[in-house]
Amino acid sequence: MSGLLIIGAGGFARETAQAVRDAGDTVLLGHLDDNAALHGTEVDGVPVLGGCDLVHELPDARVVICVGNPRDYAARARLVRRLDLPADRYATVIHPTAAVSATSQAGPGSVLLAHCVLTAAVRVGAHVAVMPHVVLTHDDVVEDFATLASGVRLGGGARLERGAYAGSGALVREGTTVGAWSLIGMGSTVLGDVPPGEVWVGSPARRLREAAAPALDELATRTRGGVVI
C-alpha cells in the first residue's frame, strides 16, 4: 500500500497531517501510535491504524515520525533507531506556504510547516521539526533530530547541533552554535555558543541547568566512548 504514514497522533503529528492535506499531492494513509486507546479511532478525520511497528507490514508506504515535546525531545531519535527503516522510506513534508530557496535543502523525515523560510544555502538534516513562521537565514545548519518551535529566528551561519531544541520565539545570533541535545527556552536570545546537553533561558540567554534525562541519555548514546554512533 503506497502513501504516507505519520507516526504519532499528538499535536505535531496533527499539524503535519494538515500540511500533507494542504499540499494535496500525497495520499495520507493514517497515523500510527503506540497508545492502544487510539487504535481504530480518528484524529481530525485521519484514522489511527495501529501501533508504530505496523509500519513494517506496509513496506510500500513512506513514513514521517512526528513525536516529541520539550519534556522529551529525544523521542524521534529513539523511534528511528527502534524502527530501523532505510532512509529512503522517510518522506520530507513541506507545507505549500513554506519558502525554501533553490540553494537550501531538507533531509529525509523532516517536516517544514506553514510560512517557514529558508533563505539561502540552508542545510536542514534528517528528522528535523520546523514549526510555523521559523526563519533560517543564509548558511544556517540544523542537524538531525533538531526541533525549532514556532517563530524561531536564526541569524546567518548559525548552527543547531544534533537534537537541539529551540523554544517558541527564540533568537539565535549569527555564527552561534547551540550544542547537541541542548534546549533554548521560549523567547530566549542566544548571543554566544551553548554547550551540549544544557538548558539556557532568558535574554540574553544564560545556563539554567543540565538538560533532562532523555536528552542526556541520547547525548551519551551518540558519543559513547568518544565514538559517534
C-alpha positions in Angstrom: 0.0 0.0 0.0 1.6 3.3 -1.1 1.0 6.7 0.5 2.2 8.3 3.7 2.1 7.1 7.3 2.5 9.6 10.1 4.0 8.1 13.3 2.4 9.8 16.3 -1.0 11.2 16.8 -0.4 14.2 19.0 -0.2 17.9 18.2 2.9 17.8 15.9 1.5 14.8 14.0 -1.8 16.5 13.5 -0.1 19.7 12.2 1.9 17.5 9.8 -1.3 15.7 8.6 -2.8 19.1 7.8 0.3 20.1 5.9 0.0 17.0 3.8 -3.6 17.6 3.1 -2.9 21.3 2.2 -0.2 20.2 -0.2 -2.7 17.7 -1.8 -0.1 15.6 -3.6 0.3 12.7 -1.2 -2.2 10.0 -0.1 -2.4 10.2 3.7 -2.9 6.6 4.9 -3.2 7.4 8.6 -1.4 7.7 12.0 0.5 5.0 13.8 0.7 5.4 17.6 1.6 3.1 20.5 -1.3 4.3 22.5 -3.7 1.4 22.1 -6.7 3.5 23.2 -6.4 5.5 20.0 -6.4 2.4 17.7 -9.4 2.3 15.5 -10.3 6.0 16.2 -9.8 9.1 14.1 -7.8 12.2 14.8 -9.1 15.2 12.9 -10.6 12.8 10.4 -7.4 10.8 9.9 -7.6 7.1 11.1 -5.2 5.7 13.7 -4.4 2.4 12.2 -2.4 0.8 15.0 0.9 0.8 16.8 4.2 2.1 15.4 5.5 -1.3 14.5 2.7 -1.7 11.9 5.0 0.3 9.6 6.9 -2.9 8.8 3.7 -4.5 7.5 3.2 -1.7 5.0 6.6 -1.7 3.2 5.5 0.5 0.2 4.3 3.4 2.4 6.5 6.4 3.1 6.9 7.4 6.7 7.4 10.6 8.8 7.9 10.5 12.6 6.1 13.3 14.4 6.7 12.8 18.1 8.4 14.8 20.8 7.9 17.8 23.1 10.0 20.0 25.3 9.9 17.4 28.1 11.2 14.6 25.8 12.6 16.0 22.6 14.7 12.9 22.1 11.7 10.7 21.3 12.1 10.9 17.5 15.7 9.6 17.7 14.7 6.7 19.8 11.9 5.7 17.4 14.1 6.0 14.4 16.5 3.5 16.0 13.8 1.2 17.1 12.1 1.0 13.7 15.4 0.7 11.9 13.9 1.7 8.5 16.1 2.6 5.5 16.5 6.3 4.8 14.5 6.0 1.5 11.4 5.1 3.5 11.2 8.5 5.0 9.3 11.3 3.3 10.1 15.1 3.6 7.0 17.1 4.3 7.0 20.8 3.2 3.9 22.9 3.6 3.0 24.7 0.4 3.4 28.1 2.0 7.0 27.4 3.1 9.6 29.4 1.2 12.6 27.1 0.6 15.3 28.5 -1.7 16.8 26.5 -4.5 20.1 26.5 -2.7 18.6 25.1 0.5 17.8 21.5 1.4 15.9 19.4 4.0 16.7 15.8 4.7 14.5 12.7 4.9 11.9 12.6 7.7 12.0 16.3 8.2 8.8 18.5 8.4 8.6 22.2 7.4 5.3 23.7 8.5 3.4 26.8 7.3 5.2 30.0 6.4 8.7 28.9 7.5 11.6 30.4 5.4 14.9 29.0 4.3 16.7 31.9 2.6 20.0 30.8 1.0 22.2 27.8 1.4 20.4 26.5 4.5 21.0 22.8 5.4 18.4 21.0 7.4 19.2 17.4 8.4 17.0 14.4 8.8 14.0 14.1 11.2 14.0 17.8 11.9 10.8 19.6 13.1 10.5 23.1 11.7 7.3 24.7 13.1 5.3 27.7 11.6 7.0 31.0 11.0 10.5 29.9 11.6 13.2 31.9 9.7 16.5 30.2 8.8 18.9 32.6 7.1 21.9 32.2 4.9 24.3 29.3 5.6 22.4 28.1 8.7 22.9 24.4 9.6 20.3 22.4 11.5 21.4 18.9 12.3 19.4 15.7 12.6 16.6 15.5 15.1 16.6 19.2 16.0 13.4 21.0 16.8 12.6 24.6 16.0 9.3 25.7 17.7 7.1 28.4 16.1 8.7 31.8 15.5 12.3 30.8 16.0 14.8 33.0 14.1 18.4 32.0 13.3 21.0 34.6 12.2 23.3 33.8 9.3 25.8 31.0 9.7 24.2 29.7 13.0 24.2 26.0 13.8 21.8 23.8 15.8 23.6 20.6 16.5 22.0 17.2 16.6 18.8 17.1 18.7 18.9 20.7 19.8 15.6 22.2 20.8 14.8 25.9 20.3 11.6 27.1 22.0 9.0 29.3 20.6 10.2 32.8 19.6 13.9 32.1 20.4 16.5 34.2 18.7 20.0 32.9 17.9 22.7 35.3 16.9 24.6 34.9 13.6 27.6 32.5 13.7 26.4 31.0 17.0 26.2 27.2 17.8 23.7 25.5 20.0 25.2 22.3 21.2 23.8 18.8 20.7 20.6 18.0 22.8 20.6 21.4 24.4 17.3 23.3 24.9 16.8 27.0 24.4 13.8 28.4 26.3 11.0 30.1 24.6 11.6 33.8 23.9 15.3 33.5 24.7 18.1 35.4 23.0 21.2 33.4 22.3 24.3 35.6 21.9 27.0 33.1 22.4 27.7 29.4 22.0 25.6 26.9 24.1 27.4 23.7 25.2 25.9 20.3 24.5 23.3 18.9 27.0 22.3 22.1 28.7 19.2 24.3 29.2 19.6 28.0 28.6 16.9 30.7 29.1 16.5 34.4 29.2 17.6 37.5 27.2 20.5 37.3 27.0 20.3 33.5 27.4 22.2 32.0 30.4 22.6 28.5 31.6 19.8 27.3 33.8 20.6 23.6 34.4 21.5 20.3 32.7 19.1 19.0 30.1 16.5 16.4 31.2 17.5 12.7 31.3 16.1 11.7 27.9 18.3 14.3 26.2 21.3 13.5 28.2 20.9 9.7 27.6 20.7 10.4 23.9 23.8 12.6 24.1 25.7 9.8 25.9 24.5 7.2 23.4 25.6 9.3 20.5 29.1 9.8 21.8 29.8 6.7 23.9 33.5 6.1 24.2 34.3 9.0 22.1 32.9 7.2 19.0 30.0 8.6 17.1 27.2 6.0 16.9 
